[in-house]
Coordinates of C-alpha atoms in Angstrom, one line a residue:
M18 CA 67.5 129.6 85.9
A19 CA 71.3 129.7 86.1
H20 CA 71.2 131.4 89.4
K21 CA 68.8 128.8 90.8
M22 CA 71.0 126.0 89.5
K23 CA 74.1 127.6 91.1
R24 CA 72.3 127.9 94.4
M25 CA 71.1 124.2 94.3
V26 CA 74.7 123.1 93.6
A27 CA 76.0 125.1 96.5
D28 CA 73.3 123.7 98.8
Y29 CA 74.1 120.2 97.6
E30 CA 77.8 120.6 98.2
K31 CA 77.2 122.1 101.6
E32 CA 74.9 119.2 102.7
A33 CA 77.2 116.5 101.2
S34 CA 80.1 118.0 103.1
K35 CA 78.1 118.0 106.3
R36 CA 76.8 114.5 105.9
L37 CA 80.1 113.0 105.0
A38 CA 82.1 114.8 107.7
K39 CA 81.1 112.1 110.2
Y40 CA 83.3 109.6 108.4
Q41 CA 86.4 111.5 109.4
V42 CA 86.1 109.7 112.7
L43 CA 86.7 106.4 110.9
R44 CA 89.7 107.8 109.0
D45 CA 91.3 108.9 112.3
L46 CA 90.2 106.0 114.5
D47 CA 92.9 103.9 116.2
I48 CA 90.7 100.8 116.2
F49 CA 91.0 98.1 118.8
V50 CA 90.2 94.5 117.6
L51 CA 89.2 91.7 120.0
D52 CA 89.2 88.7 117.8
N53 CA 86.5 86.1 118.6
S54 CA 87.0 83.8 115.6
L55 CA 87.6 80.7 117.8
C56 CA 84.3 81.0 119.6
E57 CA 82.0 82.9 117.3
S58 CA 82.6 81.0 114.1
T59 CA 81.4 77.7 115.6
V60 CA 78.1 79.2 116.9
G61 CA 75.2 77.8 114.9
Q62 CA 77.3 75.4 112.8
L63 CA 76.4 71.8 112.3
R64 CA 79.9 70.8 113.5
G65 CA 82.0 72.2 116.2
H66 CA 85.7 72.9 116.2
T67 CA 88.2 70.2 116.9
L68 CA 91.6 70.9 118.5
E69 CA 93.2 70.8 115.1
S70 CA 90.7 73.4 113.7
K71 CA 91.1 75.5 116.8
W72 CA 94.8 75.7 116.2
A73 CA 94.4 76.4 112.5
I74 CA 92.0 79.4 113.3
Y75 CA 94.3 80.7 116.0
D76 CA 97.3 80.7 113.7
E77 CA 95.2 82.5 111.0
V78 CA 94.2 85.4 113.3
K79 CA 97.7 85.7 114.7
K80 CA 98.9 86.2 111.1
C81 CA 96.5 89.2 110.9
G82 CA 98.5 90.9 113.7
F83 CA 95.6 90.7 116.2
K84 CA 97.0 90.9 119.8
H85 CA 93.8 90.2 121.7
I86 CA 92.1 86.9 121.0
V87 CA 89.1 85.1 122.8
V88 CA 90.3 81.6 123.3
A89 CA 87.6 80.0 125.4
A90 CA 84.0 80.1 126.7
F91 CA 84.1 77.9 129.8
S92 CA 81.2 76.0 131.2
H93 CA 80.6 73.1 133.7
L94 CA 81.3 70.6 131.0
T95 CA 84.8 69.7 129.8
R96 CA 85.0 70.9 126.2
V97 CA 87.6 71.3 123.5
D98 CA 88.2 74.8 124.9
D99 CA 89.5 73.4 128.1
V100 CA 92.1 71.2 126.3
F101 CA 93.0 73.9 123.8
V102 CA 93.8 76.5 126.5
K103 CA 96.0 73.9 128.3
Q104 CA 97.9 73.4 125.0
L105 CA 98.3 77.2 124.6
H106 CA 99.9 77.3 128.0
E107 CA 102.2 74.4 127.2
R108 CA 103.2 76.0 123.9
G109 CA 104.3 79.1 125.8
E110 CA 101.7 81.5 124.3
D111 CA 101.7 84.9 126.1
P112 CA 98.5 85.1 128.2
E113 CA 98.6 88.9 128.1
G114 CA 96.0 89.1 125.2
L115 CA 94.2 85.7 125.6
W116 CA 90.6 86.2 126.8
A117 CA 87.9 83.8 128.0
F118 CA 84.2 84.3 128.7
S119 CA 82.6 83.8 132.1
E120 CA 79.0 84.2 133.3
I121 CA 78.6 86.8 136.0
T122 CA 76.9 84.3 138.3
A123 CA 77.2 80.5 138.9
G124 CA 73.5 80.1 138.4
I125 CA 70.0 81.6 138.5
K126 CA 67.0 80.2 140.3
N127 CA 63.6 81.8 140.4
K128 CA 65.1 84.8 138.6
L129 CA 67.6 85.4 141.4
P130 CA 71.3 84.9 140.9
D131 CA 73.7 82.9 143.0
T132 CA 75.8 85.5 144.6
E133 CA 78.1 83.3 146.7
T134 CA 79.4 80.5 144.4
V135 CA 82.4 81.5 142.3
P136 CA 81.3 81.3 138.6
V137 CA 82.8 78.3 136.9
G138 CA 84.2 80.5 134.1
I139 CA 86.6 82.5 136.3
K140 CA 87.6 79.4 138.2
K141 CA 88.6 77.7 135.0
I142 CA 90.3 80.9 133.8
K143 CA 92.4 80.8 137.0
E144 CA 93.2 77.1 136.5
A145 CA 94.3 77.7 132.9
G146 CA 96.7 80.5 133.9
L147 CA 94.8 83.1 132.0
R148 CA 94.1 86.6 133.4
C149 CA 91.8 88.3 130.8
V150 CA 88.1 87.9 131.6
I151 CA 84.9 88.8 129.8
F152 CA 82.0 88.8 132.1
E153 CA 78.6 88.3 130.4
I154 CA 75.5 89.9 131.8
D155 CA 71.8 90.3 130.8
L156 CA 69.8 93.2 132.1
G157 CA 66.4 92.4 130.5
D158 CA 63.3 91.5 132.5
G159 CA 63.4 87.9 131.5
I160 CA 66.6 87.2 133.5
F161 CA 66.5 88.8 136.9
D162 CA 63.6 89.9 139.1
F163 CA 64.6 93.5 139.5
E164 CA 62.1 94.1 142.3
K165 CA 63.9 91.5 144.5
F166 CA 67.4 91.8 143.0
T167 CA 67.8 95.5 142.4
M168 CA 70.3 97.3 140.1
K169 CA 72.3 98.1 143.3
D170 CA 72.5 94.4 143.9
V171 CA 73.6 93.8 140.2
C172 CA 76.4 96.4 140.6
A173 CA 77.5 94.8 143.8
L174 CA 77.7 91.4 142.2
I175 CA 79.8 92.7 139.3
N176 CA 82.1 94.5 141.7
K177 CA 82.5 91.4 143.8
W178 CA 83.6 89.1 141.0
N179 CA 85.8 91.9 139.5
E180 CA 87.5 92.2 142.9
W181 CA 87.9 88.4 142.9
C182 CA 89.7 88.4 139.6
Y183 CA 92.2 91.0 140.7
E184 CA 92.9 89.1 143.9
N185 CA 93.1 85.6 142.3
L186 CA 94.4 86.3 138.7
G187 CA 97.2 88.7 139.5
P188 CA 98.0 92.4 139.1
K189 CA 98.0 92.1 135.3
T190 CA 94.3 91.2 135.3
K191 CA 92.1 92.6 132.6
V192 CA 88.3 92.6 132.8
L193 CA 85.6 93.4 130.2
I194 CA 81.9 93.2 130.7
N195 CA 79.6 92.3 127.8
F196 CA 76.0 93.6 127.7
R197 CA 74.3 90.7 125.9
D198 CA 70.7 91.8 125.5
L199 CA 70.7 95.6 124.9
P200 CA 67.9 95.5 122.3
D201 CA 65.6 94.2 125.1
V202 CA 66.9 96.7 127.6
M203 CA 67.5 100.1 126.0
P204 CA 63.9 100.9 124.8
D205 CA 62.4 100.9 128.3
H206 CA 65.2 100.3 130.8
A207 CA 68.3 102.3 129.5
D208 CA 68.9 103.4 133.1
R209 CA 70.0 99.9 134.0
A210 CA 72.9 99.9 131.5
F211 CA 73.8 103.5 132.4
E212 CA 73.8 102.7 136.1
V213 CA 76.2 99.8 135.6
I214 CA 78.6 101.9 133.6
V215 CA 78.5 104.8 136.1
M216 CA 79.4 102.2 138.8
L217 CA 82.3 100.9 136.8
A218 CA 83.5 104.4 136.0
N219 CA 83.6 105.1 139.7
L220 CA 85.8 102.1 140.6
P221 CA 89.3 102.9 141.9
T222 CA 91.8 103.4 139.1
N223 CA 93.5 100.1 140.0
R224 CA 90.2 98.2 139.7
R225 CA 88.7 99.8 136.7
L226 CA 87.7 97.5 133.9
F227 CA 89.6 97.3 130.7
G228 CA 86.4 98.3 129.0
V229 CA 82.8 97.6 128.0
I230 CA 81.7 95.5 125.1
Y231 CA 78.2 95.0 123.8
E232 CA 76.3 93.1 121.1
E233 CA 73.3 93.4 119.0
P234 CA 72.4 89.7 119.1
G235 CA 69.4 89.5 116.8
G236 CA 70.3 91.8 113.9
K237 CA 67.0 93.8 114.4
A238 CA 68.2 97.1 115.8
L239 CA 68.9 99.9 113.3
P240 CA 72.4 101.2 112.9
E241 CA 71.4 104.5 114.5
E242 CA 70.1 102.6 117.6
C243 CA 73.4 100.7 118.0
G244 CA 75.3 103.9 117.5
L245 CA 73.2 105.8 120.1
W246 CA 73.9 103.2 122.7
G247 CA 77.6 103.6 122.1
K248 CA 77.3 107.4 122.1
Y249 CA 75.8 107.5 125.6
F250 CA 78.0 104.8 127.0
R251 CA 81.0 106.8 125.8
K252 CA 79.6 110.0 127.2
I253 CA 79.3 108.5 130.7
M254 CA 82.9 107.1 130.5
D255 CA 84.2 110.5 129.4
D256 CA 82.2 112.3 132.1
Y257 CA 84.1 110.2 134.7
K258 CA 87.4 110.4 132.8
W259 CA 87.4 106.6 132.3
K260 CA 89.5 105.9 129.2
G261 CA 88.3 102.3 128.8
H262 CA 87.6 100.5 125.5
L263 CA 84.1 100.3 124.1
L264 CA 83.6 97.5 121.5
I265 CA 80.7 96.6 119.3
H266 CA 79.5 93.2 117.9
A267 CA 76.6 93.3 115.5
H268 CA 74.7 90.2 114.2
E269 CA 73.0 90.0 110.8
K270 CA 69.4 89.5 109.9
Y271 CA 68.1 92.4 107.7
G272 CA 71.4 93.6 106.2
Y273 CA 72.3 96.1 108.9
S274 CA 75.2 94.4 110.6
D275 CA 78.2 96.1 108.8
A276 CA 76.5 99.5 108.8
A277 CA 75.6 99.1 112.5
C278 CA 79.2 98.4 113.3
L279 CA 80.5 101.4 111.4
Q280 CA 77.8 103.7 112.8
T281 CA 78.7 102.7 116.4
L282 CA 82.4 103.4 115.7
M283 CA 81.5 106.8 114.5
D284 CA 79.3 107.5 117.5
G285 CA 81.7 106.5 120.3
A286 CA 83.0 103.0 120.2
N287 CA 86.7 102.5 119.5
G288 CA 86.8 98.9 118.5
T289 CA 85.0 95.8 117.4
W290 CA 84.8 92.2 118.6
G291 CA 83.9 89.3 116.5
S292 CA 85.3 86.8 114.0
I293 CA 87.5 87.6 111.0
C294 CA 84.7 86.1 108.8
R295 CA 81.0 86.5 109.2
E296 CA 80.2 82.8 110.1
G297 CA 78.3 82.6 113.4
A298 CA 74.9 82.3 114.9
A299 CA 71.9 82.4 112.6
M300 CA 72.9 84.6 109.6
G301 CA 76.3 85.6 111.0
H302 CA 77.6 89.0 112.1
A303 CA 79.7 91.9 111.0
S304 CA 83.2 90.5 110.4
S305 CA 86.3 92.3 111.4
C306 CA 87.7 91.8 107.9
V307 CA 84.9 93.8 106.3
T308 CA 85.0 96.5 109.1
L309 CA 88.8 97.0 108.8
L310 CA 88.7 97.1 105.0
N311 CA 86.1 99.8 105.1
L312 CA 88.3 101.9 107.4
I313 CA 91.2 101.4 105.0
R314 CA 89.0 102.4 102.0
L315 CA 88.1 105.6 103.8
G316 CA 91.8 106.4 104.2
N317 CA 92.6 105.2 107.7
K318 CA 96.4 104.8 107.8
K319 CA 96.6 103.6 111.5
V320 CA 94.9 100.3 110.5
L321 CA 97.6 99.7 107.9
E322 CA 100.3 100.2 110.5
K323 CA 98.7 98.2 113.3
Y324 CA 97.5 95.1 111.5
N325 CA 98.7 92.8 108.7
C326 CA 96.0 94.1 106.3
S327 CA 97.3 92.3 103.2
Y328 CA 96.4 89.0 105.0
L329 CA 92.9 89.9 106.3
R330 CA 91.1 88.6 103.2
K331 CA 93.1 85.4 103.1
A332 CA 92.4 84.8 106.8
A333 CA 88.7 85.4 106.4
I334 CA 88.6 82.8 103.5
N335 CA 90.6 80.3 105.4
V336 CA 88.6 80.6 108.6
T337 CA 85.4 80.2 106.6
K338 CA 86.8 77.0 105.1
I339 CA 87.9 75.6 108.4
T340 CA 84.5 76.4 109.9
T341 CA 82.1 75.3 107.1
G342 CA 84.2 73.1 104.9
K343 CA 83.4 75.4 102.0
D344 CA 84.6 78.6 100.4
P345 CA 82.8 81.8 101.3
H346 CA 79.8 82.7 99.3
P347 CA 81.1 84.1 95.9
K348 CA 79.3 87.4 96.5
Q349 CA 80.3 87.8 100.1
P350 CA 81.6 91.4 100.4
V351 CA 85.4 91.9 100.5
Y352 CA 86.5 88.2 100.7
G353 CA 84.1 86.4 98.4
A354 CA 85.4 85.1 95.1
R355 CA 83.6 87.8 93.1
A356 CA 83.9 90.6 95.6
V357 CA 84.9 93.8 93.9
D358 CA 87.4 94.5 96.6
F359 CA 90.3 95.6 94.4
V360 CA 88.9 99.1 94.3
F361 CA 91.2 100.5 96.9
N362 CA 93.1 103.5 95.7
L363 CA 96.1 102.9 98.0
S364 CA 99.7 103.2 96.9
P365 CA 101.6 99.9 96.8
D366 CA 103.9 100.8 99.7
E367 CA 100.8 101.0 102.0
F368 CA 98.8 98.1 100.7
D369 CA 99.7 95.2 98.5
I370 CA 96.7 94.7 96.2
A371 CA 97.8 91.4 94.8
S372 CA 98.4 89.9 98.2
F373 CA 95.0 91.2 99.4
F374 CA 93.4 89.3 96.6
G375 CA 95.2 86.1 97.6
E376 CA 96.5 85.9 94.1
K377 CA 99.9 86.6 92.6
A378 CA 99.7 89.1 89.8
L379 CA 100.0 87.2 86.5
V380 CA 103.3 87.7 84.6
R381 CA 102.4 88.3 81.0
I382 CA 104.9 86.9 78.7
T383 CA 104.4 88.6 75.3
T384 CA 106.5 90.0 72.5
L385 CA 107.3 92.9 74.9
A386 CA 108.8 90.6 77.6
S387 CA 112.6 90.8 78.0
P388 CA 114.8 87.7 78.3
E389 CA 115.3 88.5 81.9
M390 CA 111.5 88.5 82.5
I391 CA 111.3 85.1 80.7
R392 CA 114.1 83.7 82.8
K393 CA 112.6 85.0 86.1
H394 CA 109.1 83.6 85.1
M395 CA 110.6 80.2 84.7
I396 CA 112.4 80.4 88.0
D397 CA 109.1 81.5 89.7
L398 CA 107.2 78.5 88.2
F399 CA 109.8 75.7 88.4
G400 CA 112.6 76.9 90.7
E401 CA 116.2 77.5 90.0
E402 CA 117.7 75.3 87.2
E403 CA 121.1 75.5 85.7
Q404 CA 119.7 75.6 82.2
F405 CA 117.6 78.8 82.9
T406 CA 120.2 81.2 81.4
L407 CA 119.7 84.5 79.6
E408 CA 121.0 82.8 76.5
L409 CA 118.1 80.2 76.6
A410 CA 115.6 83.0 77.5
H411 CA 116.8 85.0 74.4
K412 CA 116.2 82.0 72.2
M413 CA 112.7 81.7 73.7
K414 CA 112.1 85.4 73.0
E415 CA 113.1 84.9 69.4
L416 CA 110.6 82.0 69.1
I417 CA 107.8 84.3 70.5
L418 CA 108.6 86.9 67.7
E419 CA 108.8 84.1 65.1
D420 CA 105.4 82.8 66.2
L421 CA 104.0 86.3 65.8
R422 CA 105.4 86.7 62.3
S423 CA 104.0 83.2 61.4
N424 CA 100.5 84.2 62.8
R425 CA 100.9 81.4 65.4
K426 CA 98.9 82.4 68.4
E427 CA 100.2 80.8 71.6
E428 CA 100.3 81.7 75.3
Y429 CA 103.5 81.5 77.2
M430 CA 102.4 82.4 80.8
S431 CA 101.3 79.0 82.2
M432 CA 103.5 76.2 83.2
V433 CA 102.5 74.4 80.0
G434 CA 102.9 77.4 77.8
I435 CA 106.4 78.3 79.0
A436 CA 107.5 74.6 79.1
L437 CA 106.5 74.0 75.5
L438 CA 108.3 77.2 74.5
L439 CA 111.5 76.1 76.4
D440 CA 111.3 72.7 74.7
R441 CA 111.1 74.3 71.2
A442 CA 114.1 76.5 72.1
G443 CA 116.3 73.5 72.9
G444 CA 115.8 73.4 76.7
K445 CA 115.4 70.1 78.7
L446 CA 112.0 69.4 80.1
S447 CA 112.1 68.7 83.9
E448 CA 109.7 66.2 85.6
K449 CA 107.5 69.1 86.8
M450 CA 107.3 70.4 83.2
R451 CA 106.5 67.0 81.8
D452 CA 103.7 66.5 84.4
A453 CA 102.2 69.8 83.5
I454 CA 102.3 68.9 79.7
V455 CA 100.7 65.5 80.4
K456 CA 97.8 67.0 82.3
F457 CA 97.4 69.5 79.5
E458 CA 97.3 66.8 76.8
V459 CA 94.8 64.7 78.8
A460 CA 92.5 67.7 79.2
G461 CA 93.3 69.2 75.7
T462 CA 90.1 68.2 73.9
H463 CA 87.8 69.4 76.7
S464 CA 89.8 72.7 77.0
K465 CA 89.2 73.4 73.3
F466 CA 85.6 72.7 73.8
L467 CA 85.3 75.2 76.6
I468 CA 87.1 77.9 74.6
A469 CA 84.8 77.2 71.7
E470 CA 81.8 77.6 74.0
V471 CA 83.1 81.0 75.1
R472 CA 83.6 81.9 71.5
K473 CA 79.9 81.2 70.9
I474 CA 79.0 83.7 73.6
W475 CA 81.5 86.2 72.0
D476 CA 79.9 85.8 68.6
E477 CA 76.4 86.4 70.0
W478 CA 77.6 89.8 71.4
D479 CA 79.5 90.5 68.3
L480 CA 76.2 90.6 66.4
R481 CA 75.2 93.6 68.5
D482 CA 78.3 95.6 67.6
E483 CA 78.3 98.2 64.9
V484 CA 80.8 96.1 62.9
Q485 CA 80.5 92.3 62.9
G486 CA 83.0 89.6 62.1
D487 CA 86.1 91.8 62.8
E488 CA 87.3 89.7 65.7
M489 CA 86.6 92.7 68.0
L490 CA 84.1 93.6 70.6
Q491 CA 83.3 97.1 71.7
F492 CA 83.9 97.6 75.4
D493 CA 80.2 97.8 76.4
S494 CA 79.5 94.5 74.6
F495 CA 82.5 92.8 76.2
Y496 CA 81.4 94.2 79.6
N497 CA 77.8 93.0 79.3
G498 CA 78.9 89.6 77.9
F499 CA 81.7 88.8 80.2
M500 CA 82.8 91.4 82.8
A501 CA 79.5 92.3 84.6
P502 CA 79.8 89.6 87.3
Y503 CA 83.1 91.0 88.4
F504 CA 82.7 94.8 88.0
S505 CA 79.8 96.8 89.3
C506 CA 79.7 99.3 86.4
Y507 CA 81.3 99.4 82.9
R508 CA 82.1 103.1 83.0
C509 CA 83.9 103.1 86.3
T510 CA 87.7 103.4 86.6
D511 CA 88.1 99.9 87.7
A512 CA 86.4 98.4 84.7
R513 CA 88.6 100.6 82.5
K514 CA 91.7 99.3 84.2
A515 CA 90.6 95.7 83.5
L516 CA 90.1 96.7 79.9
Q517 CA 93.7 98.0 79.8
A518 CA 94.9 94.7 81.2
I519 CA 93.5 92.8 78.2
D520 CA 93.6 95.5 75.5
M521 CA 97.3 94.8 74.8
D522 CA 97.3 96.9 71.6
S523 CA 95.6 99.8 73.4
D524 CA 93.0 100.4 70.7
G525 CA 90.1 100.7 73.1
M526 CA 88.5 97.5 71.7
V527 CA 88.8 93.9 72.9
D528 CA 90.4 91.6 70.4
W529 CA 89.4 87.9 70.5
N530 CA 93.0 87.0 70.4
E531 CA 93.8 89.2 73.4
F532 CA 90.9 87.7 75.4
E533 CA 91.7 84.1 74.2
L534 CA 95.2 84.5 75.6
Y535 CA 93.8 84.5 79.1
L536 CA 91.4 81.6 78.3
K537 CA 94.3 79.5 77.0
W538 CA 96.3 80.4 80.1
A539 CA 93.4 79.4 82.3
T540 CA 92.9 76.0 80.6
N541 CA 96.6 75.3 80.6
Q542 CA 97.2 76.3 84.2
Y543 CA 94.0 74.7 85.5
P544 CA 93.4 71.7 83.3
E545 CA 90.8 70.3 85.7
T546 CA 88.4 73.2 84.7
E547 CA 85.0 71.6 83.9
T548 CA 82.6 74.3 82.9
V549 CA 82.5 77.5 80.9
E550 CA 81.6 79.4 84.1
E551 CA 84.6 78.0 85.9
L552 CA 86.9 78.9 82.9
L553 CA 85.7 82.5 82.9
D554 CA 85.9 82.7 86.6
I555 CA 89.5 81.6 86.6
A556 CA 90.4 83.8 83.7
F557 CA 89.1 86.9 85.4
R558 CA 89.9 86.2 89.1
K559 CA 93.3 84.6 88.7
G560 CA 94.4 86.3 85.5
I561 CA 92.8 89.6 84.4
I562 CA 92.0 91.1 87.8
P563 CA 95.5 90.5 89.3
A564 CA 96.9 91.9 86.1
M565 CA 95.1 95.1 86.9
Q566 CA 97.9 95.7 89.5
D567 CA 100.2 96.5 86.6
E568 CA 97.8 99.1 85.3
F569 CA 97.3 100.5 88.9
L570 CA 101.1 100.9 89.3
K571 CA 101.4 102.7 86.0
T572 CA 99.0 105.4 87.2
Q573 CA 100.9 106.0 90.5

């Protein structure tokens, strides 16, 4: 039996190593990002982007460190894109990485393309002073009559307008081609896509495209299918020594989009194109925020060096708000309010966890806080004031100790808490402090009611503990009663770190007074809190989870 078990373990370890080896590609990948937040995020929305929202999104993606951004999708109509691109030029934005879409033909009649009229997209690109073009093409039977307009004709058309771009947009021209309908093409007509790529790979070096991009527009293809397309496209490119980019864009329908994107990157693509958030046509698409964070989670250091990773989550949240007028869904992976995206075992010099959360780690002012910590906390909350001396901070520390000896349980972390402590220590309340106290007093009765309601939940779980009425909850009871919405399992390392953040006497139990401290802080700092659910959400997301950074740092 022991021999059989030993062999099974060896077989398991061998297979696990083999299966997981493919992810090494993602750890080593120098990923290229073509951001399409300006165009993709408005597809399928009830309202389009205004000039103001275009600029807001543009500024967000620039903060992420993205150098290549799609800024327009031109058509015969004058749209916001036309004005926006003009303003980009006026503002002096470098056109080197600014891209715009263009159809490969000016029109199609009776399934035959216009091969003579210059497509309106590239005409407008020239007028706008841009030089980076994304040609869009469909190779399915529903678009062209391939008996009358053969693949040889298709290739000649692509070559013609590619040549036009180099002649009219200047020597720094960059061209991408987007295969828009591969799910309709690859099952029965893969030769069409392969023939186009072979043609492109055979172009003279000074006319070769910047790369090939493709999309899975309906969210129906399996990740392995998307990856297989990329594998064979890359094979052709390698066979002809064409070192062009190969980018994937996967839409959502059945839950495959993120997996499809990662699978394609493992199979041959070297980048992604899409929005920083998942908003888009139908059910959205694989966002670059989620893709990049997955690479980071797997240990990719190049992503950390290339992009401003600590801002990715904040940008995804902001672009979602700009696009929809609402926050992302709370359970949206990585950048939703309840996403368990703090589980990245990265050292602080590589990735700032608190910034990633969009929250500043909560400074806990307790009996262990030094006068210098108290002074710094006041400056952080209220700005520099002459009265914020170490002498005053020392008096405040003495009051904290006196409160403890008197069994007076207060919190000193919020604006209200620290202001009231300062007042008791002989300090002078500023206007900002008085405003915070007034808000607190107005909401005081309701805040007490909310905390009392949380206490009722606490007492219900206390009845299940081995010992009742001791003001303590065992960790599994506390997890099931309060932590489960924010942590995927109560035995995992991350849940344990959260326990350490609130178990201030390190006894392995959660004391009501320890938990209540965060509840009081939440009601003091956010007096507009209306429901128990909101109170717990603030206590965890803005208090306990950011405080986990302290526990994380202690283990490094």
